[in-house]
Tab-separated table of C-alpha atoms and ligand atoms in Angstrom:
chain	number	residue	atom	x	y	z
A	1	UNK	CA	0.002	-0.009	0.003
A	2	UNK	CA	1.593	3.253	-0.948
A	3	UNK	CA	-0.300	5.126	1.725
A	4	UNK	CA	-3.034	6.457	-0.521
A	5	UNK	CA	-4.046	10.114	-0.431
A	6	UNK	CA	-2.277	12.083	2.237
A	7	UNK	CA	-4.843	12.966	4.921
A	8	UNK	CA	-2.896	16.051	5.946
A	9	UNK	CA	-3.589	18.586	3.264
A	10	UNK	CA	-1.131	21.021	4.795
A	11	UNK	CA	1.678	18.508	4.702
A	12	UNK	CA	3.465	17.647	1.446
A	13	UNK	CA	3.650	14.082	0.154
A	14	UNK	CA	7.198	12.871	0.327
A	15	UNK	CA	8.922	10.302	-1.857
A	16	UNK	CA	10.290	7.194	-0.161
A	17	UNK	CA	13.846	8.589	-0.338
A	18	UNK	CA	12.857	12.009	1.074
A	19	UNK	CA	10.992	10.294	3.906
A	20	UNK	CA	13.970	8.070	4.674
A	21	UNK	CA	16.234	11.107	4.802
A	22	UNK	CA	13.908	12.800	7.256
A	23	UNK	CA	13.747	9.620	9.368
A	24	UNK	CA	17.543	9.291	9.574
A	25	UNK	CA	17.917	13.001	10.384
A	26	UNK	CA	15.245	12.879	13.106
A	27	UNK	CA	16.517	9.716	14.808
A	28	UNK	CA	20.154	10.760	14.551
A	29	UNK	CA	19.345	14.104	16.123
A	30	UNK	CA	17.202	12.571	18.882
A	31	UNK	CA	19.064	9.225	19.325
A	32	UNK	CA	19.840	10.002	23.011
A	33	UNK	CA	16.724	11.829	24.143
A	34	UNK	CA	14.295	9.568	22.258
A	35	UNK	CA	16.348	6.451	23.081
A	36	UNK	CA	16.330	7.195	26.817
A	37	UNK	CA	12.598	7.772	26.741
A	38	UNK	CA	11.621	4.744	24.641
A	39	UNK	CA	13.768	2.175	26.397
A	40	UNK	CA	12.686	3.215	29.907
A	41	UNK	CA	9.034	4.109	29.293
A	42	UNK	CA	8.054	1.347	26.882
A	43	UNK	CA	9.017	-1.653	29.007
A	44	UNK	CA	5.404	-2.443	29.871
A	45	UNK	CA	4.404	-2.029	26.241
A	46	UNK	CA	7.143	-4.432	25.118
A	47	UNK	CA	6.159	-6.958	27.756
A	48	UNK	CA	2.478	-6.634	26.724
A	49	UNK	CA	3.374	-7.430	23.135
A	50	UNK	CA	5.619	-10.325	24.256
A	51	UNK	CA	2.610	-11.793	26.112
A	52	UNK	CA	0.261	-11.234	23.162
A	53	UNK	CA	2.559	-13.082	20.707
A	54	UNK	CA	3.541	-15.730	23.293
A	55	UNK	CA	7.240	-15.021	22.869
A	56	UNK	CA	9.194	-18.058	24.044
A	57	UNK	CA	12.610	-19.715	24.148
A	58	UNK	CA	12.115	-21.515	20.818
A	59	UNK	CA	11.685	-18.263	18.925
A	60	UNK	CA	14.203	-16.796	16.541
A	61	UNK	CA	12.935	-13.278	16.116
A	62	UNK	CA	13.400	-9.940	14.405
A	63	UNK	CA	12.506	-6.479	15.724
A	64	UNK	CA	12.172	-4.214	12.680
A	65	UNK	CA	12.930	-0.526	12.973
A	66	UNK	CA	14.130	-1.378	16.456
A	67	UNK	CA	15.434	2.128	17.220
A	68	UNK	CA	17.196	2.035	20.618
A	69	UNK	CA	16.169	-1.625	21.064
A	70	UNK	CA	12.847	-0.930	22.722
A	71	UNK	CA	11.397	-4.346	21.890
A	72	UNK	CA	14.591	-6.252	21.140
A	73	UNK	CA	16.115	-5.626	24.604
A	74	UNK	CA	12.941	-6.940	26.327
A	75	UNK	CA	12.256	-9.793	23.903
A	76	UNK	CA	15.852	-10.998	24.335
A	77	UNK	CA	14.762	-12.069	27.840
A	78	UNK	CA	12.055	-14.346	26.376
A	79	UNK	CA	13.259	-15.703	23.040
A	80	UNK	CA	16.141	-17.890	21.828
A	81	UNK	CA	17.634	-15.114	19.735
A	82	UNK	CA	16.555	-11.750	18.308
A	83	UNK	CA	17.923	-9.468	15.623
A	84	UNK	CA	17.200	-5.720	15.930
A	85	UNK	CA	17.202	-4.052	12.524
A	86	UNK	CA	17.136	-0.337	11.805
A	87	UNK	CA	18.535	2.012	9.190
A	88	UNK	CA	19.631	4.881	11.462
A	89	UNK	CA	23.176	4.059	12.603
A	90	UNK	CA	23.223	6.439	15.563
A	91	UNK	CA	20.180	4.952	17.266
A	92	UNK	CA	21.261	1.382	16.445
A	93	UNK	CA	24.638	2.042	18.125
A	94	UNK	CA	22.749	3.151	21.205
A	95	UNK	CA	20.824	-0.146	21.158
A	96	UNK	CA	24.018	-2.118	20.839
A	97	UNK	CA	25.540	-0.307	23.821
A	98	UNK	CA	22.461	-0.980	25.945
A	99	UNK	CA	22.555	-4.696	25.070
A	100	UNK	CA	26.230	-4.877	26.062
A	101	UNK	CA	25.561	-3.014	29.295
A	102	UNK	CA	22.668	-5.428	30.124
A	103	UNK	CA	24.741	-8.502	29.262
A	104	UNK	CA	22.385	-9.487	26.405
A	105	UNK	CA	24.793	-9.744	23.502
A	106	UNK	CA	24.507	-13.556	23.321
A	107	UNK	CA	20.803	-13.247	22.707
A	108	UNK	CA	20.521	-10.096	20.603
A	109	UNK	CA	22.315	-8.829	17.489
A	110	UNK	CA	21.807	-5.566	15.657
A	111	UNK	CA	22.034	-4.853	11.976
A	112	UNK	CA	21.560	-1.929	9.606
A	113	UNK	CA	18.744	-2.629	7.186
A	114	UNK	CA	15.517	-1.517	5.571
A	115	UNK	CA	12.280	-2.823	7.114
A	116	UNK	CA	10.760	-2.838	3.621
A	117	UNK	CA	13.241	-5.412	2.429
A	118	UNK	CA	14.385	-7.794	5.104
A	119	UNK	CA	17.726	-9.694	4.905
A	120	UNK	CA	16.145	-13.044	5.996
A	121	UNK	CA	15.175	-16.067	3.925
A	122	UNK	CA	11.517	-17.051	3.561
A	123	UNK	CA	10.167	-18.894	6.646
A	124	UNK	CA	13.453	-18.677	8.531
A	125	UNK	CA	12.090	-17.134	11.782
A	126	UNK	CA	9.286	-17.869	14.257
A	127	UNK	CA	8.539	-14.286	15.258
A	128	UNK	CA	8.624	-10.765	13.750
A	129	UNK	CA	7.788	-7.658	15.770
A	130	UNK	CA	7.889	-3.909	15.343
A	131	UNK	CA	6.845	-0.866	17.367
A	132	UNK	CA	6.067	2.729	16.447
A	133	UNK	CA	7.625	2.302	13.032
A	134	UNK	CA	4.876	1.908	10.482
A	135	UNK	CA	3.821	5.532	10.643
A	136	UNK	CA	7.351	6.497	9.548
A	137	UNK	CA	7.354	4.214	6.518
A	138	UNK	CA	5.984	5.063	3.063
A	139	UNK	CA	4.758	1.488	2.403
A	140	UNK	CA	3.624	-0.091	5.697
A	141	UNK	CA	1.869	-2.956	3.866
A	142	UNK	CA	5.186	-3.969	2.382
A	143	UNK	CA	6.723	-4.130	5.846
A	144	UNK	CA	3.914	-6.362	7.118
A	145	UNK	CA	4.200	-8.590	4.076
A	146	UNK	CA	7.975	-8.839	4.689
A	147	UNK	CA	7.274	-9.802	8.297
A	148	UNK	CA	4.881	-12.501	7.064
A	149	UNK	CA	7.414	-13.730	4.464
A	150	UNK	CA	10.301	-14.288	6.889
A	151	UNK	CA	8.301	-16.271	9.461
A	152	UNK	CA	7.239	-19.895	9.191
A	153	UNK	CA	3.689	-21.027	8.824
A	154	UNK	CA	2.232	-20.753	12.332
A	155	UNK	CA	4.838	-18.073	13.188
A	156	UNK	CA	3.698	-14.852	14.822
A	157	UNK	CA	3.769	-11.169	14.053
A	158	UNK	CA	3.397	-8.456	16.677
A	159	UNK	CA	2.877	-4.747	16.021
A	160	UNK	CA	2.505	-1.715	18.221
A	161	UNK	CA	1.755	1.627	16.604
A	162	UNK	CA	-0.277	4.801	16.960
A	163	UNK	CA	-3.719	4.713	15.389
A	164	UNK	CA	-6.162	7.298	14.037
A	165	UNK	CA	-9.965	7.245	13.779
A	166	UNK	CA	-11.748	7.016	10.395
A	167	UNK	CA	-13.113	10.596	10.414
A	168	UNK	CA	-11.214	12.404	7.560
A	169	UNK	CA	-11.279	15.831	9.262
A	170	UNK	CA	-9.821	14.398	12.490
A	171	UNK	CA	-7.200	12.488	10.516
A	172	UNK	CA	-6.218	15.613	8.608
A	173	UNK	CA	-5.722	17.739	11.726
A	174	UNK	CA	-3.972	14.866	13.532
A	175	UNK	CA	-1.567	14.493	10.595
A	176	UNK	CA	-0.960	18.199	10.376
A	177	UNK	CA	0.115	18.363	13.998
A	178	UNK	CA	2.201	15.190	13.721
A	179	UNK	CA	3.956	16.500	10.597
A	180	UNK	CA	4.830	19.855	12.174
A	181	UNK	CA	6.324	17.949	15.083
A	182	UNK	CA	8.129	15.456	12.950
A	183	UNK	CA	8.663	15.569	9.184
A	184	UNK	CA	9.514	11.879	9.285
A	185	UNK	CA	5.870	11.133	10.186
A	186	UNK	CA	4.424	9.531	7.052
A	187	UNK	CA	0.902	8.454	7.938
A	188	UNK	CA	-0.968	6.952	10.885
A	189	UNK	CA	-3.299	4.074	10.043
A	190	UNK	CA	-6.839	3.253	11.139
A	191	UNK	CA	-7.798	-0.062	12.729
A	192	UNK	CA	-9.552	-0.997	9.482
A	193	UNK	CA	-6.365	-0.312	7.505
A	194	UNK	CA	-4.329	-2.454	9.883
A	195	UNK	CA	-6.856	-5.263	9.530
A	196	UNK	CA	-6.847	-5.198	5.766
A	197	UNK	CA	-3.023	-5.034	5.521
A	198	UNK	CA	-2.706	-8.060	7.870
A	199	UNK	CA	-5.315	-10.018	5.922
A	200	UNK	CA	-3.614	-9.225	2.585
A	201	UNK	CA	-0.330	-10.545	4.022
A	202	UNK	CA	-1.935	-13.880	5.021
A	203	UNK	CA	-1.909	-13.083	8.705
A	204	UNK	CA	-4.816	-14.007	10.998
A	205	UNK	CA	-5.229	-11.535	13.864
A	206	UNK	CA	-5.224	-13.396	17.194
A	207	UNK	CA	-5.446	-10.452	19.531
A	208	UNK	CA	-5.848	-6.667	19.440
A	209	UNK	CA	-5.610	-4.148	22.298
A	210	UNK	CA	-6.006	-0.415	22.411
A	211	UNK	CA	-3.991	1.566	24.963
A	212	UNK	CA	-3.515	5.325	25.168
A	213	UNK	CA	-0.405	6.820	26.680
A	214	UNK	CA	-0.881	10.069	28.549
A	215	UNK	CA	1.997	12.564	28.421
A	216	UNK	CA	2.607	16.247	28.492
A	217	UNK	CA	2.697	18.100	25.192
A	218	UNK	CA	6.072	19.527	26.217
A	219	UNK	CA	7.597	16.075	26.672
A	220	UNK	CA	6.085	14.860	23.393
A	221	UNK	CA	7.809	17.754	21.623
A	222	UNK	CA	11.004	17.368	23.667
A	223	UNK	CA	11.606	13.775	22.490
A	224	UNK	CA	11.161	15.012	18.919
A	225	UNK	CA	13.925	17.546	19.500
A	226	UNK	CA	11.931	20.800	20.030
A	227	UNK	CA	12.107	23.516	22.679
A	228	UNK	CA	9.202	25.758	23.705
A	229	UNK	CA	10.869	28.713	21.983
A	230	UNK	CA	10.962	26.945	18.554
A	231	UNK	CA	8.402	28.051	15.953
A	232	UNK	CA	7.408	24.411	15.261
A	233	UNK	CA	6.678	23.995	18.981
A	234	UNK	CA	4.514	27.064	19.028
A	235	UNK	CA	2.608	26.136	15.833
A	236	UNK	CA	1.873	22.584	16.968
A	237	UNK	CA	0.875	23.793	20.434
A	238	UNK	CA	-1.568	26.362	18.987
A	239	UNK	CA	-3.211	23.678	16.843
A	240	UNK	CA	-3.325	21.293	19.802
A	241	UNK	CA	-4.959	23.895	22.047
A	242	UNK	CA	-7.417	24.766	19.211
A	243	UNK	CA	-8.473	21.104	19.097
A	244	UNK	CA	-9.352	20.919	22.799
A	245	UNK	CA	-13.033	21.830	22.506
A	246	UNK	CA	-14.070	19.133	20.014
A	247	UNK	CA	-11.023	16.865	20.309
A	248	UNK	CA	-10.577	17.598	16.609
A	249	UNK	CA	-7.247	15.792	16.306
A	250	UNK	CA	-7.900	12.772	18.574
A	251	UNK	CA	-5.188	13.679	21.112
A	252	UNK	CA	-7.699	14.410	23.894
A	253	UNK	CA	-5.646	17.483	24.947
A	254	UNK	CA	-6.413	19.184	28.234
A	255	UNK	CA	-4.828	21.575	30.741
A	256	UNK	CA	-4.071	20.261	34.190
A	257	UNK	CA	-2.400	21.874	37.150
A	258	UNK	CA	1.216	20.728	37.268
A	259	UNK	CA	1.614	20.705	40.996
A	260	UNK	CA	-0.803	21.699	43.752
A	261	UNK	CA	2.195	22.882	45.783
A	262	UNK	CA	3.068	25.457	43.066
A	263	UNK	CA	-0.211	27.416	42.768
A	264	UNK	CA	1.329	30.206	40.611
A	265	UNK	CA	2.692	27.806	37.979
A	266	UNK	CA	1.046	27.587	34.489
A	267	UNK	CA	-1.054	24.436	34.066
A	268	UNK	CA	0.512	21.798	31.816
A	269	UNK	CA	-0.976	20.796	28.479
A	270	UNK	CA	-1.545	17.005	28.579
A	271	UNK	CA	-2.439	14.759	25.679
A	272	UNK	CA	-2.902	11.084	24.795
A	273	UNK	CA	-1.157	9.006	22.172
A	274	UNK	CA	-3.697	6.359	21.092
A	275	UNK	CA	-1.927	3.044	20.569
A	276	UNK	CA	-2.937	-0.199	18.882
A	277	UNK	CA	-1.363	-3.568	19.703
A	278	UNK	CA	-1.858	-6.445	17.267
A	279	UNK	CA	-0.763	-10.074	17.480
A	280	UNK	CA	-1.253	-12.281	14.429
A	281	UNK	CA	-0.244	-15.666	13.085
A	282	UNK	CA	0.766	-16.767	9.596
A	283	UNK	CA	-1.881	-19.063	8.115
B	301	SAM	C1	9.645	6.008	16.453
B	301	SAM	S1	11.097	5.095	16.274
B	301	SAM	C2	10.639	3.571	17.003
B	301	SAM	C3	11.795	2.809	17.552
B	301	SAM	C4	11.423	1.606	18.391
B	301	SAM	N1	10.835	0.591	17.610
B	301	SAM	C5	10.517	2.017	19.543
B	301	SAM	O1	9.395	1.527	19.619
B	301	SAM	O2	10.931	2.793	20.380
B	301	SAM	C6	11.109	4.726	14.566
B	301	SAM	C7	12.349	3.948	14.086
B	301	SAM	O3	12.105	3.430	12.795
B	301	SAM	C8	13.298	3.462	12.056
B	301	SAM	N2	12.945	3.328	10.659
B	301	SAM	C9	12.049	4.071	9.977
B	301	SAM	N3	11.899	3.647	8.707
B	301	SAM	C10	12.720	2.542	8.617
B	301	SAM	C11	12.979	1.629	7.599
B	301	SAM	N4	12.402	1.731	6.352
B	301	SAM	N5	13.852	0.616	7.815
B	301	SAM	C12	14.415	0.501	9.035
B	301	SAM	N6	14.229	1.340	10.053
B	301	SAM	C13	13.364	2.366	9.843
B	301	SAM	C14	13.922	4.740	12.494
B	301	SAM	O4	15.318	4.786	12.215
B	301	SAM	C15	13.603	4.786	13.976
B	301	SAM	O5	14.656	4.166	14.731
């Protein structure tokens, strides 16, 4: 699927190469700040996915677009062996260092590669997982079909990503805000799109969960490399605040007091990142 029409009218449609250049730039620039956040805050998410796909000691696995090793470092504790693959060298190096520090190098290896074209033979693995990657990739259906190709029949696929509702106006505003924050954001998918991509790849969905992650707007922008004084920060914040009344971008933004002990302090802008977790098996 080459993503179809871009739901964010204000955001240009990028070629695959342009998008990849933005992805590498973003995750090189934020390798430390994003890496620290993802590896520490997504442990429960990784363990949830491990449970959903029944990760076990017989599994040879791949974590595509592994970034700082968010899934790979957790799955290494469950599976026989896992390869983390990513095409941003800076963030992959960070993953490798974390694996060495945690004494996991016998169970996990890291390699540079493109999630749209995996360096594994057909049916050579039991498990393929990825998290928060598909919305950065121009052809997410190709990634899912690659995941299906490299696992055996009866093997499992696990995906975590952000999701958007069907409403085109909400999707458009959601995309506009995401794109201002991060030019390497390609497109968030709806549940129906995930379902049809999985079905087309010959994958039967075994389990699906929806979990939203509350965070401050400031932190969300911080891990993308922005400061409150940046124009991108101000523009995204204004759109986010404008969407409070009707939740027009599906982030459920709201102001909340930061600290009752600091009555003079400005309330923080909070938001939710709606997440979808999918476990499937190859039929
Ligand atoms: C939002 S981060 C997610 C990292 C990690 N999976 C996590 O959940 O924290 C997206 C990652 O996807 C990688 N990426 C994007 N497109 C890719 C592609 N086509 N092939 C390999 N990696 C890709 C980026 O380099 C980045 O590390």
